[in-house]
Amino acid sequence: MLPTIEWKDDAVVMIDQRKLPSVEVYVTCRTVAEVAKAIKTMVIRGAPAIGVAAAMGIALGMRRSKATGTKQFATEFQRTCDLMAATRPTAVNLFWAIDRMKRTFAAAAQAGASVDEIRDRLDAEAVRIHDEDVASCRAMGAFGAALVPQTARILTHCNAGALATAGYGTALGVVRAAVEQGKQIAVLADETRPFLQGARLTAWELVKDGIDTTVITDNMTASMMRLGQVDLVVVGADRIAANGDVANKIGTYGVAVLAKEHGIPFYVAAPISTIDLNTPDGGHIPIEERSDREVTHVGSFRVTPEGARIRNPAFDVTPAKYVTAIITERGIAEAPFDASLAGLCRASG
Ligand code: MRU
């Protein structure tokens, strides 16, 4: 598997997910502004990967800083964190990663560290966030695979794979772990209009791994379920509220409602960093509206007439009542989610 994102020679290098699957090219970000732009324009996307990119962006920004005194360095650090926080609003992993970097800075400053020492600690923290994410995905995979029957047709929406994380994936981590256990797995990947993360990215990853993959358009899901061709659903999440409501890629809500109607388990795989106990329910989750162009065009081809109004909410909220279980790196949460999620968050990591 090609790495999604790397800290390399004082630069942040990421595979350009806008270009996949046609071309595999890497983008090298040498400034914090370049990392912020890469997150905004979806060179890198997926909640955990956005968090890793933000942490590396902050470390990069502070490495490039010309500040000599800690006061000026601290002012620049705050500005850098604000820049990152303004990139994408829904994935809480972004704010979680920024908070970790802030805590690292504060601890180092309090211990009387020099500007150079603070820089080193920020670099180390960013790399730690990256490495921990891969470990979390593997742990999630192990817990999730236990829920997968020996033979299973798994439907997924968007891309919650290696590309959306530091590696291995959340929902696709569950798929990979089940395959590694010798289970017979076939994946149905929703294409995921408008950005086509399912058709382009999920299918690309799974085909590369030799996993049986079928791409369907989003409007085929209902029929596939009614025809008995889906055994379970597993998706990722961008933010999970304290009550278990799940924000994920637009279209997830519809999949969850359909799954309940057809008696199909609907699982969400997400790390603890995606659980936001400060957000009481899904109604409080900010939903990003992206540019009209993602809807009006497929690639460079215009599919809507000039003059039609466009809506492009990038995420929706699936109420907790549709969620069978939430798979994390610390175990599996079931209803009532307010108690089970709080318990997992409190447990030591
Ligand atoms: O807009 P995106 O591509 O960043 O949205 C990604 C998703 O909705 C994923 O399903 C989610 O971040 C989980 S990734 C492990």
Short mmCIF file of C-alpha atoms and ligand atoms in Angstrom, two decimals:
data_model
loop_
_atom_site.label_atom_id
_atom_site.label_comp_id
_atom_site.label_asym_id
_atom_site.label_seq_id
_atom_site.Cartn_x
_atom_site.Cartn_y
_atom_site.Cartn_z
CA MET A 1 0.00 0.00 0.00
CA LEU A 2 1.33 3.44 -0.92
CA PRO A 3 1.61 5.77 2.07
CA THR A 4 -1.22 8.34 2.38
CA ILE A 5 0.88 10.98 4.12
CA GLU A 6 4.50 11.22 5.30
CA TRP A 7 6.74 13.65 7.13
CA LYS A 8 9.81 13.63 4.89
CA ASP A 9 12.87 15.91 4.87
CA ASP A 10 11.04 18.77 6.58
CA ALA A 11 8.11 18.58 4.16
CA VAL A 12 4.69 16.93 4.24
CA VAL A 13 4.21 14.57 1.33
CA MET A 14 0.76 13.21 0.44
CA ILE A 15 -0.74 11.21 -2.38
CA ASP A 16 -3.05 13.43 -4.47
CA GLN A 17 -6.47 11.87 -3.90
CA ARG A 18 -8.12 14.19 -6.43
CA LYS A 19 -6.21 12.45 -9.21
CA LEU A 20 -6.85 8.83 -8.21
CA PRO A 21 -7.37 6.33 -9.72
CA SER A 22 -6.06 7.72 -13.04
CA VAL A 23 -2.67 8.88 -11.80
CA GLU A 24 -0.66 8.13 -8.66
CA VAL A 25 1.19 11.38 -7.92
CA TYR A 26 2.47 12.86 -4.71
CA VAL A 27 2.14 16.48 -3.60
CA THR A 28 4.95 17.94 -1.51
CA CYS A 29 3.84 20.70 0.89
CA ARG A 30 6.69 22.92 2.05
CA THR A 31 4.66 25.52 3.96
CA VAL A 32 1.77 25.43 6.38
CA ALA A 33 -0.37 27.34 3.86
CA GLU A 34 0.22 24.58 1.31
CA VAL A 35 -0.93 21.94 3.82
CA ALA A 36 -4.06 23.98 4.65
CA LYS A 37 -4.84 24.28 0.93
CA ALA A 38 -4.29 20.54 0.43
CA ILE A 39 -6.85 19.77 3.17
CA LYS A 40 -9.38 22.29 1.82
CA THR A 41 -9.12 21.12 -1.76
CA MET A 42 -9.18 17.42 -0.77
CA VAL A 43 -5.71 16.43 -1.93
CA ILE A 44 -6.01 14.66 1.41
CA ARG A 45 -9.38 13.85 2.96
CA GLY A 46 -11.02 11.47 5.43
CA ALA A 47 -11.35 12.43 9.09
CA PRO A 48 -8.27 10.71 10.62
CA ALA A 49 -6.04 11.66 7.66
CA ILE A 50 -7.15 15.29 7.98
CA GLY A 51 -6.11 15.19 11.66
CA VAL A 52 -2.69 13.78 10.79
CA ALA A 53 -2.22 16.37 8.01
CA ALA A 54 -3.15 19.21 10.39
CA ALA A 55 -0.64 18.04 13.01
CA MET A 56 2.11 17.71 10.40
CA GLY A 57 1.13 21.09 8.93
CA ILE A 58 1.49 22.75 12.31
CA ALA A 59 4.86 21.07 12.92
CA LEU A 60 5.99 22.18 9.46
CA GLY A 61 4.79 25.74 10.03
CA MET A 62 6.75 26.00 13.26
CA ARG A 63 9.84 24.45 11.66
CA ARG A 64 9.70 27.21 9.01
CA SER A 65 9.08 29.97 11.58
CA LYS A 66 11.81 32.61 11.82
CA ALA A 67 10.85 33.50 15.41
CA THR A 68 13.73 33.52 17.83
CA GLY A 69 11.98 34.32 21.11
CA THR A 70 9.31 32.08 22.67
CA LYS A 71 6.76 34.94 22.79
CA GLN A 72 6.84 35.56 19.04
CA PHE A 73 6.98 31.79 18.47
CA ALA A 74 3.83 31.32 20.57
CA THR A 75 1.99 34.03 18.58
CA GLU A 76 2.93 32.34 15.31
CA PHE A 77 1.91 28.96 16.71
CA GLN A 78 -1.58 30.27 17.54
CA ARG A 79 -1.91 31.75 14.03
CA THR A 80 -0.84 28.44 12.51
CA CYS A 81 -3.39 26.49 14.57
CA ASP A 82 -6.14 28.97 13.54
CA LEU A 83 -5.23 28.51 9.88
CA MET A 84 -5.56 24.75 10.20
CA ALA A 85 -8.84 24.98 12.15
CA ALA A 86 -10.41 26.96 9.29
CA THR A 87 -9.87 24.25 6.67
CA ARG A 88 -12.83 21.86 7.12
CA PRO A 89 -15.49 22.08 9.84
CA THR A 90 -17.09 18.63 10.21
CA ALA A 91 -14.30 16.12 10.91
CA VAL A 92 -13.62 16.51 14.63
CA ASN A 93 -10.27 14.72 14.26
CA LEU A 94 -8.95 18.01 12.86
CA PHE A 95 -9.70 19.87 16.11
CA TRP A 96 -8.59 16.90 18.22
CA ALA A 97 -5.18 16.91 16.49
CA ILE A 98 -4.81 20.69 16.84
CA ASP A 99 -5.60 20.36 20.56
CA ARG A 100 -2.90 17.70 20.94
CA MET A 101 -0.38 19.98 19.27
CA LYS A 102 -1.47 22.85 21.56
CA ARG A 103 -1.03 20.66 24.64
CA THR A 104 2.44 19.61 23.45
CA PHE A 105 3.40 23.25 22.93
CA ALA A 106 2.05 24.30 26.34
CA ALA A 107 3.84 21.45 28.18
CA ALA A 108 7.15 22.23 26.46
CA ALA A 109 6.85 25.99 27.07
CA GLN A 110 5.95 25.39 30.71
CA ALA A 111 9.02 23.17 31.12
CA GLY A 112 11.14 26.09 29.87
CA ALA A 113 12.03 24.49 26.51
CA SER A 114 13.80 26.61 23.90
CA VAL A 115 12.24 27.41 20.52
CA ASP A 116 14.29 24.61 18.92
CA GLU A 117 13.26 22.11 21.59
CA ILE A 118 9.58 23.04 21.14
CA ARG A 119 9.97 22.50 17.38
CA ASP A 120 11.41 19.03 17.98
CA ARG A 121 8.58 18.12 20.35
CA LEU A 122 5.96 19.29 17.83
CA ASP A 123 7.59 17.18 15.08
CA ALA A 124 7.62 14.15 17.38
CA GLU A 125 3.97 14.65 18.37
CA ALA A 126 2.85 14.87 14.73
CA VAL A 127 4.66 11.64 13.90
CA ARG A 128 3.15 10.02 17.03
CA ILE A 129 -0.38 11.03 15.93
CA HIS A 130 0.35 9.40 12.55
CA ASP A 131 1.69 6.17 14.03
CA GLU A 132 -1.06 5.90 16.65
CA ASP A 133 -3.66 6.21 13.91
CA VAL A 134 -2.30 3.18 12.06
CA ALA A 135 -2.28 1.19 15.33
CA SER A 136 -5.88 2.30 16.08
CA CYS A 137 -7.02 1.16 12.65
CA ARG A 138 -5.46 -2.27 13.18
CA ALA A 139 -7.12 -2.60 16.60
CA MET A 140 -10.48 -1.51 15.15
CA GLY A 141 -10.01 -4.06 12.39
CA ALA A 142 -9.52 -6.85 14.92
CA PHE A 143 -12.62 -5.89 16.94
CA GLY A 144 -14.70 -5.34 13.82
CA ALA A 145 -13.70 -8.56 12.05
CA ALA A 146 -15.25 -10.54 14.90
CA LEU A 147 -18.65 -9.14 13.81
CA VAL A 148 -18.19 -10.32 10.22
CA PRO A 149 -19.52 -13.79 9.28
CA GLN A 150 -17.24 -16.33 7.57
CA THR A 151 -18.77 -15.37 4.22
CA ALA A 152 -20.03 -11.81 3.85
CA ARG A 153 -21.05 -9.22 1.28
CA ILE A 154 -20.19 -5.90 2.88
CA LEU A 155 -21.55 -2.58 1.65
CA THR A 156 -19.58 0.59 2.36
CA HIS A 157 -20.11 4.26 1.54
CA CYS A 158 -17.46 6.88 0.74
CA ASN A 159 -13.85 5.95 1.49
CA ALA A 160 -12.94 4.99 5.03
CA GLY A 161 -9.79 3.18 4.01
CA ALA A 162 -6.03 3.57 4.11
CA LEU A 163 -6.42 6.79 2.11
CA ALA A 164 -8.71 8.31 4.75
CA THR A 165 -6.35 7.46 7.61
CA ALA A 166 -2.62 7.15 8.19
CA GLY A 167 -2.98 3.58 6.85
CA TYR A 168 -5.13 0.39 6.88
CA GLY A 169 -8.45 2.23 7.32
CA THR A 170 -11.42 2.21 9.67
CA ALA A 171 -14.32 0.60 7.77
CA LEU A 172 -11.89 -0.89 5.26
CA GLY A 173 -9.67 -1.90 8.20
CA VAL A 174 -12.56 -4.15 9.29
CA VAL A 175 -12.73 -5.54 5.74
CA ARG A 176 -8.95 -6.09 5.60
CA ALA A 177 -8.85 -7.79 9.01
CA ALA A 178 -11.70 -10.12 8.02
CA VAL A 179 -9.87 -11.01 4.79
CA GLU A 180 -6.63 -11.60 6.77
CA GLN A 181 -8.59 -14.02 9.00
CA GLY A 182 -9.43 -16.05 5.89
CA LYS A 183 -13.07 -14.94 5.60
CA GLN A 184 -14.73 -14.86 2.16
CA ILE A 185 -15.43 -11.17 1.70
CA ALA A 186 -16.96 -9.30 -1.21
CA VAL A 187 -17.33 -5.51 -1.00
CA LEU A 188 -20.04 -3.39 -2.58
CA ALA A 189 -18.69 0.16 -2.84
CA ASP A 190 -21.24 2.97 -3.25
CA GLU A 191 -19.84 5.39 -5.79
CA THR A 192 -20.56 8.34 -3.43
CA ARG A 193 -21.66 11.33 -5.46
CA PRO A 194 -20.53 14.05 -5.86
CA PHE A 195 -16.80 13.55 -5.15
CA LEU A 196 -16.88 9.81 -5.99
CA GLN A 197 -14.75 8.65 -3.05
CA GLY A 198 -16.30 5.18 -3.29
CA ALA A 199 -15.87 4.66 -7.02
CA ARG A 200 -12.43 6.25 -7.22
CA LEU A 201 -10.74 5.62 -3.88
CA THR A 202 -12.38 2.67 -2.13
CA ALA A 203 -12.36 0.62 -5.33
CA TRP A 204 -8.74 1.62 -6.06
CA GLU A 205 -7.52 0.52 -2.62
CA LEU A 206 -9.44 -2.73 -2.54
CA VAL A 207 -8.56 -3.78 -6.08
CA LYS A 208 -4.88 -3.08 -5.28
CA ASP A 209 -5.22 -5.43 -2.29
CA GLY A 210 -6.91 -8.11 -4.42
CA ILE A 211 -10.19 -7.86 -2.49
CA ASP A 212 -13.38 -8.72 -4.42
CA THR A 213 -14.95 -5.30 -5.20
CA THR A 214 -18.09 -4.23 -7.03
CA VAL A 215 -18.89 -0.54 -7.53
CA ILE A 216 -22.55 0.48 -7.57
CA THR A 217 -24.11 3.90 -8.05
CA ASP A 218 -25.70 5.31 -4.90
CA ASN A 219 -29.23 4.80 -6.21
CA MET A 220 -28.67 1.02 -6.54
CA THR A 221 -28.24 0.42 -2.79
CA ALA A 222 -31.94 -0.02 -1.98
CA SER A 223 -32.44 -2.58 -4.69
CA MET A 224 -29.28 -4.53 -3.75
CA MET A 225 -30.56 -4.78 -0.19
CA ARG A 226 -34.05 -5.84 -1.23
CA LEU A 227 -32.53 -8.54 -3.47
CA GLY A 228 -30.65 -9.92 -0.46
CA GLN A 229 -27.19 -9.01 -1.78
CA VAL A 230 -25.91 -7.19 1.30
CA ASP A 231 -25.10 -8.96 4.58
CA LEU A 232 -23.84 -5.97 6.55
CA VAL A 233 -22.87 -2.33 6.17
CA VAL A 234 -19.72 -0.78 7.61
CA VAL A 235 -18.88 2.90 7.21
CA GLY A 236 -16.55 5.43 8.81
CA ALA A 237 -17.45 8.67 10.59
CA ASP A 238 -16.37 12.30 10.68
CA ARG A 239 -17.85 13.05 14.08
CA ILE A 240 -19.84 10.99 16.54
CA ALA A 241 -21.92 12.94 19.04
CA ALA A 242 -22.21 11.93 22.70
CA ASN A 243 -25.61 10.29 22.07
CA GLY A 244 -24.27 8.13 19.19
CA ASP A 245 -25.55 10.22 16.27
CA VAL A 246 -23.02 9.86 13.44
CA ALA A 247 -21.95 12.49 10.89
CA ASN A 248 -20.47 10.88 7.80
CA LYS A 249 -20.37 11.42 4.04
CA ILE A 250 -23.64 12.62 2.50
CA GLY A 251 -25.76 9.58 1.66
CA THR A 252 -24.81 7.57 4.74
CA TYR A 253 -28.14 8.38 6.43
CA GLY A 254 -30.08 6.89 3.53
CA VAL A 255 -27.97 3.73 3.63
CA ALA A 256 -28.62 3.38 7.38
CA VAL A 257 -32.39 3.78 7.03
CA LEU A 258 -32.41 1.21 4.23
CA ALA A 259 -30.31 -1.19 6.29
CA LYS A 260 -32.79 -1.01 9.18
CA GLU A 261 -35.74 -1.57 6.84
CA HIS A 262 -34.06 -4.71 5.45
CA GLY A 263 -32.81 -6.04 8.81
CA ILE A 264 -29.14 -5.57 7.84
CA PRO A 265 -26.61 -4.64 10.57
CA PHE A 266 -25.23 -1.11 10.17
CA TYR A 267 -21.78 -0.69 11.76
CA VAL A 268 -19.68 2.45 12.15
CA ALA A 269 -15.91 2.05 12.55
CA ALA A 270 -14.13 5.09 13.97
CA PRO A 271 -11.29 5.88 16.35
CA ILE A 272 -11.86 7.46 19.78
CA SER A 273 -10.56 10.74 18.26
CA THR A 274 -13.77 10.87 16.17
CA ILE A 275 -16.02 10.74 19.26
CA ASP A 276 -16.96 14.22 20.40
CA LEU A 277 -18.50 14.07 23.87
CA ASN A 278 -18.76 17.88 23.85
CA THR A 279 -21.35 17.67 21.07
CA PRO A 280 -24.56 16.36 22.66
CA ASP A 281 -26.29 15.18 19.47
CA GLY A 282 -26.13 15.26 15.69
CA GLY A 283 -28.10 18.52 15.47
CA HIS A 284 -25.06 20.32 16.89
CA ILE A 285 -22.57 18.97 14.34
CA PRO A 286 -21.48 21.61 11.78
CA ILE A 287 -22.09 20.33 8.25
CA GLU A 288 -19.70 21.57 5.58
CA GLU A 289 -21.23 22.97 2.38
CA ARG A 290 -18.80 22.56 -0.49
CA SER A 291 -18.58 24.27 -3.85
CA ASP A 292 -21.35 23.95 -6.45
CA ARG A 293 -18.83 22.74 -8.98
CA GLU A 294 -18.56 19.32 -7.33
CA VAL A 295 -22.25 18.83 -8.23
CA THR A 296 -22.45 20.68 -11.54
CA HIS A 297 -19.51 18.79 -13.03
CA VAL A 298 -18.22 15.24 -13.23
CA GLY A 299 -14.54 15.80 -13.88
CA SER A 300 -14.49 18.56 -16.49
CA PHE A 301 -17.92 17.64 -17.92
CA ARG A 302 -20.87 19.81 -16.97
CA VAL A 303 -23.96 17.75 -16.06
CA THR A 304 -26.38 20.50 -14.92
CA PRO A 305 -27.75 23.46 -16.88
CA GLU A 306 -26.62 27.01 -16.09
CA GLY A 307 -29.23 28.70 -13.89
CA ALA A 308 -30.21 25.70 -11.72
CA ARG A 309 -29.61 26.30 -8.03
CA ILE A 310 -27.26 23.78 -6.41
CA ARG A 311 -26.93 22.34 -2.90
CA ASN A 312 -23.82 20.50 -1.76
CA PRO A 313 -23.86 19.51 1.91
CA ALA A 314 -20.84 17.22 2.18
CA PHE A 315 -22.09 15.24 5.20
CA ASP A 316 -25.30 14.04 6.81
CA VAL A 317 -26.23 12.81 10.27
CA THR A 318 -27.41 9.27 10.94
CA PRO A 319 -29.44 9.17 14.16
CA ALA A 320 -28.12 6.67 16.72
CA LYS A 321 -31.26 4.52 16.45
CA TYR A 322 -30.07 3.28 13.04
CA VAL A 323 -26.60 2.28 14.28
CA THR A 324 -26.15 -1.36 15.30
CA ALA A 325 -22.73 -0.79 16.90
CA ILE A 326 -19.74 1.56 16.83
CA ILE A 327 -16.37 -0.16 16.45
CA THR A 328 -13.42 1.64 18.06
CA GLU A 329 -9.81 0.71 18.86
CA ARG A 330 -10.85 0.20 22.50
CA GLY A 331 -13.81 -2.08 21.81
CA ILE A 332 -17.37 -2.02 20.53
CA ALA A 333 -20.05 0.39 21.71
CA GLU A 334 -23.72 -0.52 21.59
CA ALA A 335 -26.91 1.30 22.61
CA PRO A 336 -27.40 3.13 24.90
CA PHE A 337 -24.52 4.99 23.24
CA ASP A 338 -24.32 7.88 25.70
CA ALA A 339 -23.12 5.41 28.36
CA SER A 340 -21.08 3.07 26.13
CA LEU A 341 -19.23 5.86 24.26
CA ALA A 342 -18.44 7.76 27.48
CA GLY A 343 -17.12 4.51 28.98
CA LEU A 344 -14.81 3.85 26.02
CA CYS A 345 -13.56 7.45 26.03
CA ARG A 346 -12.77 7.21 29.74
CA ALA A 347 -10.94 3.87 29.36
CA SER A 348 -7.17 4.28 29.09
CA GLY A 349 -5.94 4.07 25.51
O1 MRU B 1 -15.22 14.67 2.42
P1 MRU B 1 -14.34 13.52 2.85
O2 MRU B 1 -13.87 12.67 1.71
O3 MRU B 1 -13.24 13.98 3.75
O4 MRU B 1 -15.31 12.61 3.73
C1 MRU B 1 -14.79 11.43 4.25
C2 MRU B 1 -15.81 10.61 4.94
O5 MRU B 1 -16.97 10.98 5.06
C3 MRU B 1 -15.32 9.35 5.58
O6 MRU B 1 -16.30 8.36 5.53
C4 MRU B 1 -14.95 9.63 7.04
O7 MRU B 1 -14.05 10.70 7.11
C5 MRU B 1 -14.35 8.45 7.70
S1 MRU B 1 -12.72 8.19 7.19
C6 MRU B 1 -12.02 6.92 8.04
#
